[in-house]
XYZ file of C-alpha atoms in Angstrom:
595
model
C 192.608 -68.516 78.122
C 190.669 -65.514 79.536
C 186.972 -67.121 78.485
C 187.871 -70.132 80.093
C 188.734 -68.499 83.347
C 185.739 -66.229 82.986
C 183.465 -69.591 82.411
C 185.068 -71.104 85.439
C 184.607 -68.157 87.622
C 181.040 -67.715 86.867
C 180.826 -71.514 87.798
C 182.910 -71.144 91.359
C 182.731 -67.325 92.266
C 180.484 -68.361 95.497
C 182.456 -71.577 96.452
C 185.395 -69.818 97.648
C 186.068 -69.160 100.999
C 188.490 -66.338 102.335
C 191.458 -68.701 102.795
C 191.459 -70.054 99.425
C 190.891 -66.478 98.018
C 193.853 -65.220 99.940
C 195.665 -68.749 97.884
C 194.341 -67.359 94.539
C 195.783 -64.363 95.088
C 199.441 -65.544 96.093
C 199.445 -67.982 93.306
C 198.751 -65.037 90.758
C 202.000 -63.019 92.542
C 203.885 -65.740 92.170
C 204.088 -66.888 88.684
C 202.386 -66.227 85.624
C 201.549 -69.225 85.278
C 198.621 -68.713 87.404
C 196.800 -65.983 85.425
C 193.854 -67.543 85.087
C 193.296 -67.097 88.882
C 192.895 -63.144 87.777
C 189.704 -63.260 86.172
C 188.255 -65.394 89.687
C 189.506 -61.958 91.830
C 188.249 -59.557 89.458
C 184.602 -61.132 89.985
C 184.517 -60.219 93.502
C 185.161 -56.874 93.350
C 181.264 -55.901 92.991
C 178.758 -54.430 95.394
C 177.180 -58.188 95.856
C 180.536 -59.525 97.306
C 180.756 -59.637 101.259
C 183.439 -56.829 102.079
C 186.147 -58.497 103.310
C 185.983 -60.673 100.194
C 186.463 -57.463 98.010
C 188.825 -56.135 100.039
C 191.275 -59.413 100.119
C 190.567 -59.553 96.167
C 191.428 -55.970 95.755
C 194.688 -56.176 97.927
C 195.757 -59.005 95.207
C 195.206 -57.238 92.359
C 196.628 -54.046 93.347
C 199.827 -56.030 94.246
C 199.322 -57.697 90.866
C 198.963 -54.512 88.584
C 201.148 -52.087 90.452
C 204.427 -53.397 89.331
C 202.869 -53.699 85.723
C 201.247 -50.608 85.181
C 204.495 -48.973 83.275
C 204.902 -52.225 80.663
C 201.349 -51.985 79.726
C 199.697 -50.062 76.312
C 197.616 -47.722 76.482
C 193.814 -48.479 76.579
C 193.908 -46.332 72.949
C 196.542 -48.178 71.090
C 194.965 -51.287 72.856
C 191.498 -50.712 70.577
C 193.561 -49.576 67.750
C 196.269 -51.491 67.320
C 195.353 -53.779 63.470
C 199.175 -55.903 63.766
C 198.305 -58.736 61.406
C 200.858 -61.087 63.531
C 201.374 -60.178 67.271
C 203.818 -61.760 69.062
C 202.595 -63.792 72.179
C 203.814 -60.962 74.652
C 201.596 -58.325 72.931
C 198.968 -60.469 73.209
C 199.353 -61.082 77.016
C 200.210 -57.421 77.671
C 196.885 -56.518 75.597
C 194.737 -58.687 77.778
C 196.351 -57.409 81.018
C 195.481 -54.013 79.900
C 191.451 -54.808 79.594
C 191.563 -56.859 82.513
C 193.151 -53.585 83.727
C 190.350 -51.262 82.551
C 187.743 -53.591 83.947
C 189.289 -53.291 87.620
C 189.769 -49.959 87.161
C 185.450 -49.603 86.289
C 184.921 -52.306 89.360
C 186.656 -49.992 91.691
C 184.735 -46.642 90.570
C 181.424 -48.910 91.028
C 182.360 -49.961 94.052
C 183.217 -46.415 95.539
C 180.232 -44.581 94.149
C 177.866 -47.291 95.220
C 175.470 -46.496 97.999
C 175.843 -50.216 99.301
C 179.344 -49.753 99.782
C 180.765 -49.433 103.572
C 182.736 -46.745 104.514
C 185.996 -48.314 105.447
C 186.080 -50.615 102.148
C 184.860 -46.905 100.179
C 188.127 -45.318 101.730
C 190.223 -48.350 100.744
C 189.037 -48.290 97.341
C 189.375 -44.919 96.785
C 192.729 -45.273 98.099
C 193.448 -47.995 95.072
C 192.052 -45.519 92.471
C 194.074 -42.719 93.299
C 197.252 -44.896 93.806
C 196.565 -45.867 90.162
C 196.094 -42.407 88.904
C 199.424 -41.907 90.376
C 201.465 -44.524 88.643
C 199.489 -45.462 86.000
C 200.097 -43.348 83.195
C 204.288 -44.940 82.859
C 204.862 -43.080 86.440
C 202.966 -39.877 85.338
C 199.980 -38.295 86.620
C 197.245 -40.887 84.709
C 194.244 -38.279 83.653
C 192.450 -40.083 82.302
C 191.315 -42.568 85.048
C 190.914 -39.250 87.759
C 188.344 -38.179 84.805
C 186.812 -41.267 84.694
C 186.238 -42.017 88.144
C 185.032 -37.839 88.146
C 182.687 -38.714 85.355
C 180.903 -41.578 87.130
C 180.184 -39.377 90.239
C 178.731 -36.872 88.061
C 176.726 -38.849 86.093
C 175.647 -41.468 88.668
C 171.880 -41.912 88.830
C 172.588 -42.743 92.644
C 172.447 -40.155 95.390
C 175.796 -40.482 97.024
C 176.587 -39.163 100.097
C 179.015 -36.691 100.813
C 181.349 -39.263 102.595
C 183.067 -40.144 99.520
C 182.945 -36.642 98.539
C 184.291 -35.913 101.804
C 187.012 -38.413 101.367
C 188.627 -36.756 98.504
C 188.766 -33.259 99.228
C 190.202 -34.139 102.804
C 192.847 -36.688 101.461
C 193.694 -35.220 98.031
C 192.243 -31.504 97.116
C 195.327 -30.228 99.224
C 197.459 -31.632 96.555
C 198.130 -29.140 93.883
C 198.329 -31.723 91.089
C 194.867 -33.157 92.299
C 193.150 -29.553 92.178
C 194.115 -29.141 88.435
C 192.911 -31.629 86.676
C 190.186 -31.506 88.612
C 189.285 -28.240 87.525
C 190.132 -29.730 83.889
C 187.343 -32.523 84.115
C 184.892 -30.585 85.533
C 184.888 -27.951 82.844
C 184.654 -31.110 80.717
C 181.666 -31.982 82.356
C 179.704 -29.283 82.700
C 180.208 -28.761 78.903
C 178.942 -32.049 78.436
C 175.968 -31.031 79.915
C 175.653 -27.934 78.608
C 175.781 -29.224 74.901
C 172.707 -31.728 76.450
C 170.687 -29.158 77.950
C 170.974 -27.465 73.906
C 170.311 -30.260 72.194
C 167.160 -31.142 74.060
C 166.281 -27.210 74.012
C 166.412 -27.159 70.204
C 164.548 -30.689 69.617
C 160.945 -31.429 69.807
C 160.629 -34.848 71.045
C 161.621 -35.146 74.794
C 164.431 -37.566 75.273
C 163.167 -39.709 77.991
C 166.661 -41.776 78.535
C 167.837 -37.784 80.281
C 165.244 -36.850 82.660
C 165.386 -33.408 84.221
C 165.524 -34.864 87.374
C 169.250 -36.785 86.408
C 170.298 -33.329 85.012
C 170.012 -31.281 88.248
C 171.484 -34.090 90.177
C 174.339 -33.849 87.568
C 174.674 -30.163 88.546
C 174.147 -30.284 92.277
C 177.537 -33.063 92.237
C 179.186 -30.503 89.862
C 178.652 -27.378 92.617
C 179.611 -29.950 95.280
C 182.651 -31.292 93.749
C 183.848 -27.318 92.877
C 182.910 -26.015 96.664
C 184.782 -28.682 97.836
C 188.036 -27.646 96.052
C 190.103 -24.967 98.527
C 191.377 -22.427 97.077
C 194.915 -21.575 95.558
C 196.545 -19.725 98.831
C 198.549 -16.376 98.188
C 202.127 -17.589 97.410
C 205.518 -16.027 96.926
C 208.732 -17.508 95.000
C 210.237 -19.660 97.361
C 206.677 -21.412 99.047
C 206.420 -25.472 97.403
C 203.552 -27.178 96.301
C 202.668 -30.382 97.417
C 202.034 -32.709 94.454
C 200.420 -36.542 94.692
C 202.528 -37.641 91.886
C 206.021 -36.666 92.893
C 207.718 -36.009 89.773
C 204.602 -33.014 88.975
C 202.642 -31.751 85.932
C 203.674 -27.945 85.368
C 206.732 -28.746 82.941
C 208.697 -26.130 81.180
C 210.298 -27.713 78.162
C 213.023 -25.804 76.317
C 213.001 -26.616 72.320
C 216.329 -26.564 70.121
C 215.399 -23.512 68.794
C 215.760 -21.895 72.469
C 212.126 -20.986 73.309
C 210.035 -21.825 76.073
C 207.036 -24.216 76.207
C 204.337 -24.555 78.453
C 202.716 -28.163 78.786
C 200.252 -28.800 81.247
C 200.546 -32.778 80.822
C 203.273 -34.747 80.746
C 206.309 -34.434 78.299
C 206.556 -37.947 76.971
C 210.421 -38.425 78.286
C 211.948 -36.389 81.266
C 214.916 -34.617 79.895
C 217.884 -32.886 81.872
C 216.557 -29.133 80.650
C 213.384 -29.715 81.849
C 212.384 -27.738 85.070
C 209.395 -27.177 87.168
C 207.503 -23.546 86.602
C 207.645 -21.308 89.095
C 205.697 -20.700 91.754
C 203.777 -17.435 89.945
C 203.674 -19.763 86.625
C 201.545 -22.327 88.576
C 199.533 -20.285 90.780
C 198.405 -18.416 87.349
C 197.664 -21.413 85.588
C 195.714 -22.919 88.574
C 193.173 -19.782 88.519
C 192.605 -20.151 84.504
C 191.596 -23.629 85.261
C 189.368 -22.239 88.119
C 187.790 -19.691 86.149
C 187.318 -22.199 83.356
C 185.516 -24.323 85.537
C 183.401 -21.672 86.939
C 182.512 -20.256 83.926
C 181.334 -23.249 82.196
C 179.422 -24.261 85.678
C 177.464 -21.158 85.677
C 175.877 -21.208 82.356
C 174.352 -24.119 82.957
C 170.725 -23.515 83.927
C 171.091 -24.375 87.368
C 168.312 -25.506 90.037
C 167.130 -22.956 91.880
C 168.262 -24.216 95.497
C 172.311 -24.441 93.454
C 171.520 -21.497 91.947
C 170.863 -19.502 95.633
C 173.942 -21.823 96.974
C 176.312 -19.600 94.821
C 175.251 -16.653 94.967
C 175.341 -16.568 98.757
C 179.159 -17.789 98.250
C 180.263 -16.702 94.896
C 181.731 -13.271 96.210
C 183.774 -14.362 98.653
C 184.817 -17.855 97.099
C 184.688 -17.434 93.581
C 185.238 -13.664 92.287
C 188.668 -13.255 94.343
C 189.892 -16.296 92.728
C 188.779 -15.707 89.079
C 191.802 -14.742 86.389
C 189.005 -12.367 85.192
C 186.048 -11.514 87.145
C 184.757 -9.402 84.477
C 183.914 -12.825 82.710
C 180.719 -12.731 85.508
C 178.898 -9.967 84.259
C 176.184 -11.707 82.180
C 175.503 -14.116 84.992
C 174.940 -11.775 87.539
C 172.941 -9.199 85.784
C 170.864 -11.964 84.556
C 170.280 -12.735 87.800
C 169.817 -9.374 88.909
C 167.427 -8.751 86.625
C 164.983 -12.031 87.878
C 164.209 -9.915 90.836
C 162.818 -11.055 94.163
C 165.192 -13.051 96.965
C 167.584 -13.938 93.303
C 168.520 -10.161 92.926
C 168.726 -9.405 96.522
C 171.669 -12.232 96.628
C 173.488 -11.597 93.884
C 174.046 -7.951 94.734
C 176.849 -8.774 96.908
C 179.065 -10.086 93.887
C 178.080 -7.306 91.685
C 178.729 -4.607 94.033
C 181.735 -6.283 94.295
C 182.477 -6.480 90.420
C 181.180 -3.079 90.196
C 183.292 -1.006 93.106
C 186.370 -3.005 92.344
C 186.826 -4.227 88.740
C 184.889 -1.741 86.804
C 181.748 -3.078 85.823
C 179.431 -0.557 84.583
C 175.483 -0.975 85.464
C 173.467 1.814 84.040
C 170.313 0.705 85.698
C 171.501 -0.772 88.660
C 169.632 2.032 90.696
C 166.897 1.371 89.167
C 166.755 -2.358 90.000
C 167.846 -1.756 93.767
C 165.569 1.187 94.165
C 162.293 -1.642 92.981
C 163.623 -4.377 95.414
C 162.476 -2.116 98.338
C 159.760 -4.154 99.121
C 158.085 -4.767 102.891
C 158.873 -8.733 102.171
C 162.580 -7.534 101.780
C 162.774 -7.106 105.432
C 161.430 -10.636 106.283
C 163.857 -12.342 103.753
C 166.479 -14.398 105.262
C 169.484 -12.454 103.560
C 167.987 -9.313 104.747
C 170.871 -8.176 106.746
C 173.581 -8.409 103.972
C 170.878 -6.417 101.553
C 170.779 -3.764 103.913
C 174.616 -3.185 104.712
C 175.068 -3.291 100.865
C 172.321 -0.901 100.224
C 173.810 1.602 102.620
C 177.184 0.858 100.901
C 175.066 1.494 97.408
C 173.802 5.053 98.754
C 177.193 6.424 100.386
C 179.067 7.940 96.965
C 178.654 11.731 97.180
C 177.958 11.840 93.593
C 174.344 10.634 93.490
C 171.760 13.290 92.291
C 169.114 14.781 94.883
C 166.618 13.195 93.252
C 167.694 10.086 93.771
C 168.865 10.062 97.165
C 165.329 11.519 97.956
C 163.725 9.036 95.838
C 165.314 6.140 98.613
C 164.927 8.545 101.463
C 161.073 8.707 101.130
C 160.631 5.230 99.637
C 161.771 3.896 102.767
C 160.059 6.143 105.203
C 156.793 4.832 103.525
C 157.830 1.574 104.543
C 158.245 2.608 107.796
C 154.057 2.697 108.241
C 153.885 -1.247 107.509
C 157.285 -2.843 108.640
C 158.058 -4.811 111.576
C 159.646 -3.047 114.610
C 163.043 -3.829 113.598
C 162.649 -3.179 110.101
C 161.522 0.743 111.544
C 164.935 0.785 113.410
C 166.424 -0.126 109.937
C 164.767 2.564 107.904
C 165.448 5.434 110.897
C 169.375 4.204 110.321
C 169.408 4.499 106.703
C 167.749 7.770 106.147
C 169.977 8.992 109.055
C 172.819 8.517 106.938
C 171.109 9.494 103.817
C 170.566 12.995 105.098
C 173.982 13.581 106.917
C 175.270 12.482 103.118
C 173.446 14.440 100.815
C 172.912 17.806 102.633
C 170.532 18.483 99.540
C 167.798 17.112 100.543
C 167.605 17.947 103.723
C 164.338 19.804 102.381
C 162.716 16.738 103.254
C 162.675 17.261 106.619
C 160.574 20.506 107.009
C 158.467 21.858 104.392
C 156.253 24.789 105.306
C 152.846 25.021 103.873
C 153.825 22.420 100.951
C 155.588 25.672 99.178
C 159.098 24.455 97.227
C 162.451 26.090 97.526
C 163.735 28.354 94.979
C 166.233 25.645 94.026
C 164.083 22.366 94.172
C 161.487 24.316 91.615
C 164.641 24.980 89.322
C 165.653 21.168 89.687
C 162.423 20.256 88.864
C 162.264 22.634 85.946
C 165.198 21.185 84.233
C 164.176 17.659 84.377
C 160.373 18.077 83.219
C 161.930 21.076 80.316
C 158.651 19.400 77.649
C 155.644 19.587 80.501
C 156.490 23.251 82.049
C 152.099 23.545 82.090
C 151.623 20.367 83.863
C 154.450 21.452 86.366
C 153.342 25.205 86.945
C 149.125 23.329 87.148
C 151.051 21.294 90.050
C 152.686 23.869 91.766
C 149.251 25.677 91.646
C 147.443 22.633 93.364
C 150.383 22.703 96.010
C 149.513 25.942 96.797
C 146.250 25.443 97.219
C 146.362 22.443 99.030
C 148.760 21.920 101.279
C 148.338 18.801 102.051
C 148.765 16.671 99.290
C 151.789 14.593 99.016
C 153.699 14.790 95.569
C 155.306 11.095 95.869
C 154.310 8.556 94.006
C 154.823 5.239 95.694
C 153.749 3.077 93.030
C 156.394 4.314 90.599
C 159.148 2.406 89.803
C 161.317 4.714 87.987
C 163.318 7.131 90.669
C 163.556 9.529 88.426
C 158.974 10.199 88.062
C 158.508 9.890 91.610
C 158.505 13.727 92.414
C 160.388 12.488 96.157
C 161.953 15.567 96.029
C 158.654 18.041 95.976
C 157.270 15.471 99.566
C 158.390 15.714 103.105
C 159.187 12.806 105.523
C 155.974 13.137 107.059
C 155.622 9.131 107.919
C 158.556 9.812 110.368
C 156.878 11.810 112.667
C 154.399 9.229 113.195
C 157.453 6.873 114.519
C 157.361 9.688 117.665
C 154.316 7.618 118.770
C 155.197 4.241 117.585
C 153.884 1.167 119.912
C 157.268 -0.250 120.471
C 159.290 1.516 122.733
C 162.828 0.970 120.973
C 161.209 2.487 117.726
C 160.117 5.717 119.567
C 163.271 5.851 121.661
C 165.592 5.370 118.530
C 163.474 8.168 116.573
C 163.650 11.129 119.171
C 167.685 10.181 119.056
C 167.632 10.972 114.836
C 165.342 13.855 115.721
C 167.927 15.325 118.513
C 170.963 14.685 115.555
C 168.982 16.781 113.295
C 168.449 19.375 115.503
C 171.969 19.955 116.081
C 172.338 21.054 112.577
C 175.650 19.774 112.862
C 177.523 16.630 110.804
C 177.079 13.897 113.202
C 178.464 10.501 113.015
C 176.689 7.818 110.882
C 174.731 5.197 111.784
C 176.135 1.749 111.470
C 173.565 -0.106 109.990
C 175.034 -3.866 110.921
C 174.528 -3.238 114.070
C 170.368 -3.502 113.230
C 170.571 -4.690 110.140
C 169.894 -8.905 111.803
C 167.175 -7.359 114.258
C 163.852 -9.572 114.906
C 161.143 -8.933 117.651
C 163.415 -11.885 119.213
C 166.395 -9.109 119.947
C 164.074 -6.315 120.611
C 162.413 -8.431 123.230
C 166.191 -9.712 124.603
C 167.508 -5.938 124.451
C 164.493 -4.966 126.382
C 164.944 -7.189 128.999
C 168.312 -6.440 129.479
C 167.619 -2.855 129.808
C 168.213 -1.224 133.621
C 165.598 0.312 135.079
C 165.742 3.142 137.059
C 162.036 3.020 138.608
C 159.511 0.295 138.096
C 155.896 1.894 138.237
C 154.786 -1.172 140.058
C 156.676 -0.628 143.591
C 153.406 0.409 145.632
C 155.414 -0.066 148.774
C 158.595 1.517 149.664
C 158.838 -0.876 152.804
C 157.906 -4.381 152.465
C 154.443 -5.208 153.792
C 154.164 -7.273 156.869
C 150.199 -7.850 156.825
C 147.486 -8.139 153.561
C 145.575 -4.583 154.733
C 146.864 -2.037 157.188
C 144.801 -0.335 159.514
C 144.491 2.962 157.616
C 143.234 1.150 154.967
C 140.189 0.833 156.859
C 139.712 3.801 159.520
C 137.431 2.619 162.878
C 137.883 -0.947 161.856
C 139.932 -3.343 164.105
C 141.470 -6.741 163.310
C 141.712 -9.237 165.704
C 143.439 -12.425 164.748
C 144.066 -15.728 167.325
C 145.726 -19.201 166.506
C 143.249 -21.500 165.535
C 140.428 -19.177 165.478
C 138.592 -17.241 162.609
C 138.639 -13.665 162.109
C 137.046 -11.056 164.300
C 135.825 -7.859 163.164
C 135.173 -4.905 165.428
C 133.142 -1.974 164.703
């Protein structure tokens, strides 16, 4: 029965016109006689079939299967099942339930298809998600969410965002939605995790996987996930709204009187049955998130996706994780790459650092080599510089290395850009007002060290007292050599704490007026001698010549150099410009000069 309706709709599928399609569709609602007239529908819902074809085939069907969908076997026991004599009604249920499947794949081609419009995309999404509803005997049906999921992943097409778009704006808000969503993606980016090892450890490269289908893979994956909003703070009594109304978080008491948790369906609703609570859900919602996340991230991500969460994962991610701790090796694998990678991931791992306890040993060490004069043309250069003044405020940090940032960044005040100078005159403001202790750096007579810097210094170089007492000898001598070693990347061997802040006096004479203004204000704070108020660094932390130029001309001024004339003229020369000359001027007549 179904190949001869399958020969006889390859034979007729384009001799059908709307009307008669409508027909074939009423015929197959109204008795079952008419089945054959399913296989004709199901061949125009494709990408080649004019639109409102599709769409009057698809409002058929979905008429057809709806009522159905609870009598039907699974697609499991339907490839399993080895009964040596089915009845008649198996048989006919069994078909339905590939004819079923194949709808089911028509509709996911159909909405992940780039030819697809966007009103007969929204209906058929629509379809799939009424199906995922209903179709699993009334429950919440998984398995076709993942598959549709799956296909978006995997599709070699570049879909818009419109279809993305149409599901998180129509169905992320439901909680049921966001869960196993979470549960597929983790899925999927284990799938392709397990790919991206299996062509690491073999030899020959699989052509059938190109690199290029494996980032697209991972750029859906980051969209699908930033798509998803996040579980809102909720108390006892708030409700979530669920697409399937009967829900998923079931807590199932056994004869013995304990308490299971199923995430999926119980396979009959009984009267001690109850929905979790509100705390139960919201906890198992963030071990799916984190789940996700996790198994997102250590996949070896493109670098544009890989910048794309970083810039986000602190504020989006890490507040919603069960365990942010789980982050650790990501982020100080990518603080270690260095360059623009580091400088955005130092957000999240300040955060993991100041509020969950992470512990960095060298995270000084890493910050104190990003101080680079491209770090202050980088586009994420204001966020690096709040967080590195947020880095330097614990009163805890030695002398040497506050002085080791303190006179890094005054060298990089000789070859910055304007507003990078009004940067590096905030932070070493606030350095000093901090860390009293090295407030040697500011005036140092005749090169000559302090009693207690030569003592600090002592201690740390106990093994090389000669080559210290050979230096201290030279520093006598001469003056004017400068102890620091810029090129050192250790804070700890850059002797910052035996210089001065010499390349701040030459911001006194600096060619841009703002620089030199803002200087002789730091200069004034420090000769108070007093503990001023610090410097808030955001407010020049997004500066560009742009705002110094705007702030300029915004600036009052009291008197312009330019006003030659404290009266407005009335003639080009007056006559004590030119003494024992006289002027004499008539209409329509040249100029006449007397003598």
């Amino acid at each position: 029965m179904a190949s001869e309706g399958l020969s006889r709709k390859k034979q007729k599928r384009g001799k059908y016109s709307l009307s008669e399609l409508k027909t074939l569709g009423q015929q197959l609602l109204s008795s079952r006689a008419h089945v054959n007239n399913l296989p004709i529908l199901l061949s125009f819902i494709s990408t080649a079939s004019p639109p409102h074809y599709a769409l009057e085939s698809l409002l058929s069907l979905q008429s057809f299967f709806t009522p159905l969908l609870p009598e039907l076997p699974s697609s499991a026991f339907s490839k399993t099942s080895n009964d040596s004599n089915p009845d008649p009604e198996s048989i006919y249920r069994t078909w339905l339930r590939s004819k079923f499947d194949d709808l089911v794949q028509s509709l996911i081609d159909l909405a992940i298809s780039s030819q697809s419009e966007d009103t007969l995309r929204e209906v058929v999404l629509e379809t799939i998600m009424e199906f995922v509803k209903v179709g699993n005997g009334g429950k919440f049906h998984s398995a076709i969410y993942h598959k549709l999921l799956h296909s978006i992943v995997h599709s070699t097409l570049a879909i818009d965002d419109s279809l993305l778009d149409l599901l998180a704006s129509k169905y992320f808000n439901y909680i049921d939605v966001r869960y196993f969503t979470y549960v597929s993606l983790e899925k999927l980016a284990r799938t392709l995790e397990a790919k991206e090892d299996k062509k690491g450890n073999s030899d020959a490269y699989d052509e059938s996987q190109p690199r290029t289908s494996m980032e697209l893979s991972m750029h859906k994956l980051h969209n699908l996930l930033s798509h998803i909003p996040a579980l809102e703070a909720s108390n006892e009594n708030s409700d979530y709204e669920m697409w399937n109304g009967l829900g998923i978080f079931i807590e199932k008491s056994n004869h013995k009187g304990h308490v299971d948790l199923e995430d999926k369906w119980t396979k009959s609703k009984k009267s001690n049955d109850k929905v979790l609570a509100e705390r139960n859900i919201a906890k198992k919602m963030k071990l799916k998130f984190t789940k996700a996340w996790i198994s997102f991230l250590r996949l070896p991500l493109p670098l544009d996706v890989y910048k794309e969460v970083l810039v986000t994962l602190h504020q989006d991610v890490i507040p919603h994780l069960s365990k942010p701790i789980m982050l650790c090796d990501f982020l100080t694998r990518s603080y270690n790459i260095g360059g623009v990678v580091s400088v955005m991931s130092l957000s999240s791992l300040y955060v993991l650092m100041t509020k969950h306890g992470l512990e960095y040993p060298n995270f000084y060490d890493k910050l104190y080599a990003l101080l680079e004069p491209s770090i202050f043309m980088a586009k994420h250069r204001a966020k690096f510089f709040q967080l590195l003044d947020s880095c330097l405020k614990s009163p805890l940090l030695p002398a040497y290395l506050a002085a080791a940032f303190c006179k890094k960044l005054s060298r990089l005040a000789l070859c910055v850009p304007p507003s990078g100078a009004l940067i590096i005159v905030a932070l070493v403001h606030n350095l000093l007002q901090r860390h009293p202790s090295i407030s040697c750096l500011v005036h140092r007579e005749g090169g000559r060290e302090t009693t207690e810097e030569a003592s600090g210094e002592e201690k740390r170089n106990v093994d090389d007292e000669e080559n210290s007492g050979a230096n201290r000898e030279l520093s006598n001598k001469k003056p004017g050599i400068d102890h620091f070693n810029n090129e050192e990347s250790d804070p700890k061997e850059t002797n910052a704490i035996r210089s001065s802040l010499w390349e701040f006096d030459t911001l006194r004479h600096h060619y841009c007026p703002p620089v030199s203004r803002f200087f002789l204000s730091f200069e004034n704070d420090l000769a108070v001698r007093a503990k001023t108020a610090e410097i808030a660094v955001k407010d020049f932390s997004s500066g560009s010549y742009a705002t110094i130029f705007n702030n300029e001309m915004r600036r009052r001024v009291k008197q312009v150099p330019l006003a030659f004339y404290k009266a407005t003229p009335v003639c080009l020369f007056s006559e004590s410009d030119f003494p024992g000359w006289t002027f004499n001027l008539k209409d329509g007549e040249p100029i006449s000069v007397n003598q």
